[in-house]
CSV table of C-alpha atoms in Angstrom, one decimal:
chain,number,residue,atom,x,y,z
A,1,UNK,CA,0.0,0.0,0.0
A,2,UNK,CA,1.3,3.4,-1.0
A,3,UNK,CA,0.2,6.7,-2.4
A,4,UNK,CA,0.4,5.1,-5.9
A,5,UNK,CA,-2.7,3.2,-5.0
A,6,UNK,CA,-4.7,6.5,-4.9
A,7,UNK,CA,-5.5,9.3,-7.3
A,8,UNK,CA,-5.5,12.7,-5.6
A,9,UNK,CA,-8.6,14.7,-6.7
A,10,UNK,CA,-8.5,17.8,-4.6
A,11,UNK,CA,-7.2,19.4,-1.3
A,12,UNK,CA,-9.8,19.4,1.4
A,13,UNK,CA,-7.8,21.3,4.1
A,14,UNK,CA,-4.4,22.0,5.5
A,15,UNK,CA,-3.1,22.3,9.0
A,16,UNK,CA,0.1,23.1,10.7
A,17,UNK,CA,1.5,19.6,10.3
A,18,UNK,CA,-0.7,17.9,7.8
A,19,UNK,CA,-2.7,18.1,4.5
A,20,UNK,CA,-6.0,16.4,3.9
A,21,UNK,CA,-6.9,15.3,0.3
A,22,UNK,CA,-9.9,14.0,-1.4
A,23,UNK,CA,-8.7,10.8,-3.2
A,24,UNK,CA,-10.0,7.9,-5.3
A,25,UNK,CA,-8.8,4.5,-4.5
A,26,UNK,CA,-7.8,2.8,-7.7
A,27,UNK,CA,-8.7,-0.8,-6.7
A,28,UNK,CA,-12.3,-0.1,-5.9
A,29,UNK,CA,-12.9,3.4,-7.5
A,30,UNK,CA,-14.3,4.8,-4.2
A,31,UNK,CA,-13.8,8.2,-2.7
A,32,UNK,CA,-11.9,8.6,0.6
A,33,UNK,CA,-10.2,11.3,2.6
A,34,UNK,CA,-6.4,10.9,2.9
A,35,UNK,CA,-4.5,12.8,5.7
A,36,UNK,CA,-0.8,13.2,4.9
A,37,UNK,CA,1.5,13.9,7.9
A,38,UNK,CA,5.2,14.8,7.3
A,39,UNK,CA,6.7,12.9,10.2
A,40,UNK,CA,10.3,14.1,9.5
A,41,UNK,CA,9.3,17.6,10.5
A,42,UNK,CA,7.5,16.8,13.7
A,43,UNK,CA,8.7,16.7,17.3
A,44,UNK,CA,8.3,13.5,19.3
A,45,UNK,CA,5.0,14.7,20.9
A,46,UNK,CA,3.5,15.6,17.5
A,47,UNK,CA,4.5,12.2,16.1
A,48,UNK,CA,2.8,10.5,19.0
A,49,UNK,CA,-0.3,12.6,18.3
A,50,UNK,CA,-0.3,11.4,14.7
A,51,UNK,CA,-0.1,7.8,15.7
A,52,UNK,CA,-2.6,8.3,18.5
A,53,UNK,CA,-5.2,9.5,15.9
A,54,UNK,CA,-4.7,6.3,14.0
A,55,UNK,CA,-5.1,4.2,17.1
A,56,UNK,CA,-8.3,6.0,18.2
A,57,UNK,CA,-10.0,6.0,14.8
A,58,UNK,CA,-9.2,2.3,14.4
A,59,UNK,CA,-10.7,1.6,17.8
A,60,UNK,CA,-14.1,3.1,17.1
A,61,UNK,CA,-16.7,1.5,14.9
A,62,UNK,CA,-19.7,3.8,15.0
A,63,UNK,CA,-21.9,5.4,12.3
A,64,UNK,CA,-21.4,8.8,14.0
A,65,UNK,CA,-17.6,8.7,14.0
A,66,UNK,CA,-15.5,9.0,10.9
A,67,UNK,CA,-14.3,5.5,10.2
A,68,UNK,CA,-10.7,4.3,9.8
A,69,UNK,CA,-9.8,2.6,6.5
A,70,UNK,CA,-6.0,2.1,6.5
A,71,UNK,CA,-2.7,3.7,7.4
A,72,UNK,CA,0.7,3.4,5.8
A,73,UNK,CA,4.1,5.0,5.6
A,74,UNK,CA,5.0,6.5,2.3
A,75,UNK,CA,8.8,6.3,1.8
A,76,UNK,CA,8.9,8.8,-1.1
A,77,UNK,CA,7.4,11.7,0.8
A,78,UNK,CA,8.4,10.4,4.3
A,79,UNK,CA,4.8,10.8,5.4
A,80,UNK,CA,2.3,8.9,7.5
A,81,UNK,CA,-0.8,8.5,5.5
A,82,UNK,CA,-4.2,8.0,7.2
A,83,UNK,CA,-7.1,7.0,4.9
A,84,UNK,CA,-10.5,7.7,6.3
A,85,UNK,CA,-14.2,7.8,5.4
A,86,UNK,CA,-15.1,10.7,3.2
A,87,UNK,CA,-18.0,12.9,4.3
A,88,UNK,CA,-19.5,14.1,1.0
A,89,UNK,CA,-21.6,16.9,2.7
A,90,UNK,CA,-18.8,19.0,4.1
A,91,UNK,CA,-18.6,20.0,7.7
A,92,UNK,CA,-21.0,21.9,10.1
A,93,UNK,CA,-18.9,25.1,10.0
A,94,UNK,CA,-19.4,25.3,6.2
A,95,UNK,CA,-23.1,24.8,6.7
A,96,UNK,CA,-23.3,27.6,9.3
A,97,UNK,CA,-21.5,30.0,7.0
A,98,UNK,CA,-23.9,29.1,4.2
A,99,UNK,CA,-27.0,29.9,6.3
A,100,UNK,CA,-25.3,33.1,7.6
A,101,UNK,CA,-25.1,34.3,4.0
A,102,UNK,CA,-28.6,33.1,3.3
A,103,UNK,CA,-29.9,35.0,6.3
A,104,UNK,CA,-32.1,32.1,7.7
A,105,UNK,CA,-31.9,29.6,10.5
A,106,UNK,CA,-31.5,25.9,10.0
A,107,UNK,CA,-34.6,23.7,10.5
A,108,UNK,CA,-35.3,22.4,14.0
A,109,UNK,CA,-35.5,18.9,12.5
A,110,UNK,CA,-31.9,19.2,11.4
A,111,UNK,CA,-30.9,20.5,14.9
A,112,UNK,CA,-32.5,17.5,16.6
A,113,UNK,CA,-30.6,15.2,14.3
A,114,UNK,CA,-27.5,17.1,15.3
A,115,UNK,CA,-28.2,16.6,19.0
A,116,UNK,CA,-28.9,12.9,18.7
A,117,UNK,CA,-26.0,11.9,16.4
A,118,UNK,CA,-23.3,14.1,18.1
A,119,UNK,CA,-24.5,12.6,21.4
A,120,UNK,CA,-24.1,9.1,20.0
A,121,UNK,CA,-20.7,9.7,18.5
A,122,UNK,CA,-19.4,11.4,21.6
A,123,UNK,CA,-20.8,8.7,23.8
A,124,UNK,CA,-18.9,6.0,21.8
A,125,UNK,CA,-15.7,8.0,22.6
A,126,UNK,CA,-16.5,8.5,26.2
A,127,UNK,CA,-17.3,4.9,26.8
A,128,UNK,CA,-13.6,4.2,26.0
A,129,UNK,CA,-12.6,7.1,28.3
A,130,UNK,CA,-11.4,9.1,25.2
A,131,UNK,CA,-11.5,12.9,25.5
A,132,UNK,CA,-11.9,14.5,22.1
A,133,UNK,CA,-10.5,17.8,23.3
A,134,UNK,CA,-11.2,19.7,20.0
A,135,UNK,CA,-15.0,19.2,19.4
A,136,UNK,CA,-16.1,22.1,17.2
A,137,UNK,CA,-18.3,22.7,14.2
A,138,UNK,CA,-15.4,22.3,11.8
A,139,UNK,CA,-14.8,18.8,13.1
A,140,UNK,CA,-18.5,17.7,12.8
A,141,UNK,CA,-18.9,16.2,9.3
A,142,UNK,CA,-22.0,15.8,7.2
A,143,UNK,CA,-23.1,13.3,4.5
A,144,UNK,CA,-25.7,13.9,1.8
A,145,UNK,CA,-27.8,11.1,3.2
A,146,UNK,CA,-28.3,12.9,6.6
A,147,UNK,CA,-25.6,11.3,8.7
A,148,UNK,CA,-23.5,13.4,11.1
A,149,UNK,CA,-20.0,12.2,12.1
A,150,UNK,CA,-17.3,13.3,14.5
A,151,UNK,CA,-13.8,13.4,13.2
A,152,UNK,CA,-10.3,14.8,13.6
A,153,UNK,CA,-8.9,13.0,16.6
A,154,UNK,CA,-5.4,14.4,16.4
A,155,UNK,CA,-5.4,15.9,19.9
A,156,UNK,CA,-7.8,13.4,21.4
A,157,UNK,CA,-6.5,11.5,24.4
A,158,UNK,CA,-7.3,8.5,26.6
A,159,UNK,CA,-7.8,9.6,30.2
A,160,UNK,CA,-6.1,6.9,32.3
A,161,UNK,CA,-8.1,7.2,35.4
A,162,UNK,CA,-7.0,10.8,36.0
A,163,UNK,CA,-7.7,14.3,34.9
A,164,UNK,CA,-6.0,16.0,32.0
A,165,UNK,CA,-4.1,19.3,32.4
A,166,UNK,CA,-2.9,20.2,28.9
A,167,UNK,CA,-4.5,23.2,27.3
A,168,UNK,CA,-5.6,22.4,23.8
A,169,UNK,CA,-8.6,22.9,21.5
A,170,UNK,CA,-10.1,26.0,19.9
A,171,UNK,CA,-10.8,29.0,22.3
A,172,UNK,CA,-14.4,29.5,21.3
A,173,UNK,CA,-15.3,25.9,22.3
A,174,UNK,CA,-12.9,25.4,25.2
A,175,UNK,CA,-14.5,24.7,28.6
A,176,UNK,CA,-14.0,27.0,31.6
A,177,UNK,CA,-11.8,24.4,33.3
A,178,UNK,CA,-9.5,24.4,30.3
A,179,UNK,CA,-9.4,28.2,30.2
A,180,UNK,CA,-8.5,28.2,33.9
A,181,UNK,CA,-5.8,25.6,33.3
A,182,UNK,CA,-7.5,23.2,35.8
A,183,UNK,CA,-7.7,19.4,35.5
A,184,UNK,CA,-10.5,18.2,33.2
A,185,UNK,CA,-12.0,15.0,31.8
A,186,UNK,CA,-14.6,13.8,29.3
A,187,UNK,CA,-17.1,16.4,30.7
A,188,UNK,CA,-15.0,19.1,29.0
A,189,UNK,CA,-16.3,17.7,25.7
A,190,UNK,CA,-19.9,18.2,26.9
A,191,UNK,CA,-19.3,22.0,27.1
A,192,UNK,CA,-17.9,21.9,23.6
A,193,UNK,CA,-20.9,20.0,22.5
A,194,UNK,CA,-23.1,22.8,23.9
A,195,UNK,CA,-21.1,25.4,22.0
A,196,UNK,CA,-21.5,23.4,18.8
A,197,UNK,CA,-25.2,23.0,19.3
A,198,UNK,CA,-25.6,26.7,20.1
A,199,UNK,CA,-23.6,27.7,17.0
A,200,UNK,CA,-25.8,25.6,14.8
A,201,UNK,CA,-29.0,27.1,16.2
A,202,UNK,CA,-27.9,30.8,16.4
A,203,UNK,CA,-25.3,30.7,13.5
A,204,UNK,CA,-22.7,32.1,15.9
A,205,UNK,CA,-20.7,30.9,18.9
A,206,UNK,CA,-22.2,31.4,22.3
A,207,UNK,CA,-19.1,33.2,23.7
A,208,UNK,CA,-17.3,35.9,21.7
A,209,UNK,CA,-14.9,38.7,22.7
A,210,UNK,CA,-12.8,41.4,21.2
A,211,UNK,CA,-9.7,39.8,22.6
A,212,UNK,CA,-8.7,36.7,24.6
A,213,UNK,CA,-9.1,38.4,27.9
A,214,UNK,CA,-12.8,39.4,27.3
A,215,UNK,CA,-13.5,35.9,25.9
A,216,UNK,CA,-11.9,34.4,29.0
A,217,UNK,CA,-14.3,36.4,31.2
A,218,UNK,CA,-17.4,35.4,29.3
A,219,UNK,CA,-16.6,31.8,29.2
A,220,UNK,CA,-15.7,31.5,32.9
A,221,UNK,CA,-18.9,33.3,33.8
A,222,UNK,CA,-21.0,31.3,31.4
A,223,UNK,CA,-22.7,34.4,30.0
A,224,UNK,CA,-24.4,34.0,26.6
A,225,UNK,CA,-27.5,35.2,24.8
A,226,UNK,CA,-30.5,32.7,24.9
A,227,UNK,CA,-31.3,31.0,21.6
A,228,UNK,CA,-34.1,32.5,19.4
A,229,UNK,CA,-37.7,31.8,20.5
A,230,UNK,CA,-38.5,30.3,17.1
A,231,UNK,CA,-36.8,27.2,18.5
A,232,UNK,CA,-38.5,24.9,21.1
A,233,UNK,CA,-38.0,25.2,24.8
A,234,UNK,CA,-36.6,21.7,24.8
A,235,UNK,CA,-33.6,22.7,22.8
A,236,UNK,CA,-33.0,25.7,25.1
A,237,UNK,CA,-33.0,23.3,28.1
A,238,UNK,CA,-30.5,21.0,26.5
A,239,UNK,CA,-28.1,23.9,25.6
A,240,UNK,CA,-28.4,25.3,29.1
A,241,UNK,CA,-27.7,21.9,30.7
A,242,UNK,CA,-24.5,21.5,28.6
A,243,UNK,CA,-23.2,25.0,29.1
A,244,UNK,CA,-22.8,24.7,32.9
A,245,UNK,CA,-19.8,26.2,34.6
A,246,UNK,CA,-19.6,23.3,37.1
A,247,UNK,CA,-18.7,20.2,35.0
A,248,UNK,CA,-20.6,17.8,37.4
A,249,UNK,CA,-23.9,19.7,36.5
A,250,UNK,CA,-23.6,19.0,32.7
A,251,UNK,CA,-25.7,16.4,31.1
A,252,UNK,CA,-23.9,13.4,29.9
A,253,UNK,CA,-24.5,11.9,26.4
A,254,UNK,CA,-26.3,9.0,27.9
A,255,UNK,CA,-28.6,11.3,29.8
A,256,UNK,CA,-29.3,13.4,26.8
A,257,UNK,CA,-30.3,10.4,24.8
A,258,UNK,CA,-32.7,9.3,27.6
A,259,UNK,CA,-34.6,12.6,27.7
A,260,UNK,CA,-38.3,12.3,26.6
A,261,UNK,CA,-37.9,15.2,24.1
A,262,UNK,CA,-34.9,13.4,22.5
A,263,UNK,CA,-36.6,10.0,22.4
A,264,UNK,CA,-39.5,11.5,20.5
A,265,UNK,CA,-37.1,12.4,17.7
A,266,UNK,CA,-34.9,9.3,17.8
A,267,UNK,CA,-37.3,7.1,15.8
A,268,UNK,CA,-36.5,9.2,12.7
A,269,UNK,CA,-32.7,8.5,13.1
A,270,UNK,CA,-31.6,4.9,13.0
A,271,UNK,CA,-28.2,4.0,14.4
A,272,UNK,CA,-26.7,0.6,15.0
A,273,UNK,CA,-25.0,0.3,18.4
A,274,UNK,CA,-21.7,-1.4,18.2
A,275,UNK,CA,-19.2,-2.7,20.8
A,276,UNK,CA,-15.8,-0.9,20.6
A,277,UNK,CA,-12.4,-2.0,22.0
A,278,UNK,CA,-9.5,0.4,22.5
A,279,UNK,CA,-6.4,-0.7,20.7
A,280,UNK,CA,-3.0,-0.7,22.4
A,281,UNK,CA,-0.8,2.3,22.2
A,282,UNK,CA,1.1,2.5,18.9
A,283,UNK,CA,4.8,2.9,19.8
A,284,UNK,CA,7.0,4.9,17.5
A,285,UNK,CA,9.8,2.8,16.2
A,286,UNK,CA,13.5,3.8,16.2
A,287,UNK,CA,13.6,3.5,12.4
A,288,UNK,CA,10.9,5.6,10.9
A,289,UNK,CA,10.3,3.3,7.9
A,290,UNK,CA,9.3,0.5,10.2
A,291,UNK,CA,6.3,2.4,11.5
A,292,UNK,CA,4.0,0.3,9.2
A,293,UNK,CA,4.6,-2.8,11.4
A,294,UNK,CA,2.8,-1.1,14.3
A,295,UNK,CA,-0.2,0.2,12.3
A,296,UNK,CA,-3.7,-1.4,12.5
A,297,UNK,CA,-5.0,-3.6,9.7
A,298,UNK,CA,-6.9,-2.1,6.8
A,299,UNK,CA,-10.7,-1.8,7.2
A,300,UNK,CA,-12.0,-1.7,3.6
A,301,UNK,CA,-15.2,-3.6,2.8
A,302,UNK,CA,-13.6,-6.0,0.4
A,303,UNK,CA,-10.4,-6.5,2.4
A,304,UNK,CA,-9.0,-10.1,2.2
A,305,UNK,CA,-8.0,-11.3,5.7
A,306,UNK,CA,-4.2,-11.8,6.1
A,307,UNK,CA,-4.1,-14.2,9.0
A,308,UNK,CA,-1.8,-16.7,7.3
A,309,UNK,CA,-4.4,-19.5,7.6
A,310,UNK,CA,-5.4,-21.6,4.6
A,311,UNK,CA,-8.5,-23.7,4.1
A,312,UNK,CA,-7.6,-27.4,3.8
A,313,UNK,CA,-10.1,-29.7,2.1
A,314,UNK,CA,-9.6,-33.5,2.5
A,315,UNK,CA,-9.9,-35.6,-0.6
A,316,UNK,CA,-10.0,-39.5,-0.8
A,317,UNK,CA,-7.0,-41.2,-2.1
A,318,UNK,CA,-5.0,-38.1,-2.6
A,319,UNK,CA,-3.1,-35.5,-0.6
A,320,UNK,CA,-4.9,-32.7,1.0
A,321,UNK,CA,-5.7,-29.8,-1.3
A,322,UNK,CA,-4.7,-26.4,0.1
A,323,UNK,CA,-6.6,-23.4,-1.2
A,324,UNK,CA,-4.9,-20.0,-0.7
A,325,UNK,CA,-5.7,-16.4,-1.6
A,326,UNK,CA,-9.4,-16.7,-2.1
A,327,UNK,CA,-11.9,-13.9,-1.7
A,328,UNK,CA,-13.3,-13.4,1.8
A,329,UNK,CA,-16.0,-11.4,3.5
A,330,UNK,CA,-15.4,-7.9,4.8
A,331,UNK,CA,-12.9,-7.8,7.7
A,332,UNK,CA,-13.2,-5.3,10.5
A,333,UNK,CA,-10.2,-4.3,12.5
A,334,UNK,CA,-11.4,-6.6,15.3
A,335,UNK,CA,-13.6,-9.1,13.6
A,336,UNK,CA,-14.4,-10.9,16.9
A,337,UNK,CA,-16.3,-7.8,17.9
A,338,UNK,CA,-18.7,-7.9,15.0
A,339,UNK,CA,-22.3,-8.8,15.8
A,340,UNK,CA,-23.5,-12.3,15.1
A,341,UNK,CA,-25.8,-11.4,12.3
A,342,UNK,CA,-23.1,-9.9,10.2
A,343,UNK,CA,-20.6,-12.7,11.0
A,344,UNK,CA,-23.1,-15.4,9.9
A,345,UNK,CA,-24.0,-13.5,6.8
A,346,UNK,CA,-20.3,-13.1,5.7
A,347,UNK,CA,-19.6,-16.7,6.6
A,348,UNK,CA,-22.4,-17.8,4.3
A,349,UNK,CA,-21.1,-15.7,1.5
A,350,UNK,CA,-17.6,-17.0,2.1
A,351,UNK,CA,-18.7,-20.6,1.9
A,352,UNK,CA,-20.7,-19.9,-1.3
A,353,UNK,CA,-17.6,-18.3,-2.9
A,354,UNK,CA,-15.5,-21.3,-2.0
A,355,UNK,CA,-18.0,-23.8,-3.4
A,356,UNK,CA,-18.2,-21.8,-6.6
A,357,UNK,CA,-14.5,-21.3,-7.2
A,358,UNK,CA,-13.3,-24.6,-5.9
A,359,UNK,CA,-16.1,-27.0,-6.8
A,360,UNK,CA,-13.7,-29.5,-8.4
A,361,UNK,CA,-11.8,-29.9,-5.1
A,362,UNK,CA,-14.9,-31.2,-3.4
A,363,UNK,CA,-15.8,-34.0,-5.9
A,364,UNK,CA,-15.0,-37.5,-4.8
A,365,UNK,CA,-12.6,-39.5,-7.1
A,366,UNK,CA,-14.0,-42.4,-9.2
A,367,UNK,CA,-13.0,-45.8,-7.7
A,368,UNK,CA,-12.7,-49.0,-9.9
A,369,UNK,CA,-13.3,-52.2,-8.0
A,370,UNK,CA,-11.0,-55.1,-9.1
A,371,UNK,CA,-11.8,-58.9,-8.9
A,372,UNK,CA,-11.7,-60.0,-5.3
A,373,UNK,CA,-12.2,-63.2,-3.4
A,374,UNK,CA,-13.7,-63.2,0.0
A,375,UNK,CA,-11.8,-65.5,2.4
A,376,UNK,CA,-13.7,-68.6,3.5
A,377,UNK,CA,-13.6,-70.9,6.4
A,378,UNK,CA,-12.8,-68.2,8.9
A,379,UNK,CA,-14.5,-68.4,12.2
A,380,UNK,CA,-15.9,-65.0,13.3
A,381,UNK,CA,-17.9,-64.8,16.5
A,382,UNK,CA,-18.4,-68.6,16.6
A,383,UNK,CA,-19.8,-68.8,13.1
A,384,UNK,CA,-18.0,-70.2,10.1
A,385,UNK,CA,-18.2,-67.8,7.1
A,386,UNK,CA,-19.2,-69.2,3.7
A,387,UNK,CA,-17.1,-68.7,0.6
A,388,UNK,CA,-18.1,-66.1,-2.0
A,389,UNK,CA,-16.4,-65.3,-5.2
A,390,UNK,CA,-16.7,-62.1,-7.2
A,391,UNK,CA,-15.7,-62.9,-10.8
A,392,UNK,CA,-16.2,-61.3,-14.2
A,393,UNK,CA,-19.4,-62.2,-15.9
A,394,UNK,CA,-19.0,-64.8,-18.7
A,395,UNK,CA,-21.2,-65.0,-21.7
A,396,UNK,CA,-23.0,-68.4,-21.6
A,397,UNK,CA,-23.4,-70.8,-24.5
A,398,UNK,CA,-26.6,-71.6,-26.2
A,399,UNK,CA,-28.2,-74.9,-24.9
A,400,UNK,CA,-30.7,-77.0,-26.9
A,401,UNK,CA,-33.1,-79.6,-25.5
A,402,UNK,CA,-34.2,-82.8,-27.4
A,403,UNK,CA,-37.9,-83.5,-27.0
A,404,UNK,CA,-37.5,-87.3,-26.9
A,405,UNK,CA,-35.1,-87.2,-24.0
A,406,UNK,CA,-34.9,-85.1,-21.0
A,407,UNK,CA,-31.2,-84.5,-21.4
A,408,UNK,CA,-29.5,-81.3,-22.4
A,409,UNK,CA,-27.1,-81.6,-25.3
A,410,UNK,CA,-24.6,-79.0,-26.2
A,411,UNK,CA,-24.6,-77.6,-29.6
A,412,UNK,CA,-21.8,-79.0,-31.9
A,413,UNK,CA,-21.3,-82.3,-30.0
A,414,UNK,CA,-22.5,-85.8,-31.1
A,415,UNK,CA,-24.4,-88.0,-28.8
A,416,UNK,CA,-22.5,-91.1,-27.5
A,417,UNK,CA,-23.0,-94.5,-29.2
A,418,UNK,CA,-25.2,-97.1,-27.4
């Protein structure tokens, strides 16, 4: 796997250490997002962040989180390349800007979809104790079929039973505890969630200031203008319960999804709950070109499993036939965590494919039975066995009968003289 396997279509964005491209994978002709990080220019901490994003994306399998496809190291450009799901509807920040120019608010139906799907995606992260740390409208991605996905895990971190201290994220969405340089945890994301929701409703962030000092005062005091009255009181309540100065007073994602007003809108938005498992930390190797050995497996739909196991079919009278490199069902990064229905479905397809491609290996060989004599006179269980002979069938001669006598005379022989 390398950059030669992809056709670069356009540039989607550029950061301080990376560039994101819209690409087409040549093998399946599908569109993906490819993030290219120049590792040779990064410090050790930045390199760990790049590998940490790969680890977190590969750990989460949820419809409301941008999915991991594959990661590889490109020798020519000395870059770590991360291939991800492509959101064909842009991001929420672009949508906010569009409605700002249009001069109208977004529909409340879309806002409820935003509440439910961001809550589900954030819940999947928090269940693994992952703090996103940079949840903002530019990192909430949209698809043309109505799905909303959280992405950009570059500064996300796994909280190992303690609070974080590092100041990170975008100032407009940062929580009061981050501004005050106090310890924080996953509840910091809930504040950012409230800021994103407010911005989608009002088309502007809840906290703004002429400079960093004035912004700091507004955030730490929790002062913001209420949302327009054209929106329901239920939305106002959710926003106010997320933008709480005290982190312990904020609604968790699970609590949001259990609110009656939210449940009334959930029926319109179907999402499959999946079980996620956090991958081990990806250590950065001494030799940079060996980074590929530590990367997770590809997660494309048509990926062939590379588990070094071959299917062996026994055959009578011959050696075992070993079938290698045959098509297989889609392989997730952790296939043991797939639900039973998908596993059974793929297993059925897998078996049908084997039968179709290797039917000849399953046919029994033809056996020719030679002339045999069954041993006689042997005593088995106190009984003497009779003798049987299996011989080739011989064509019999024609026999004629003389009416005057009752003897059979063979044709071609004279009767004896009296």
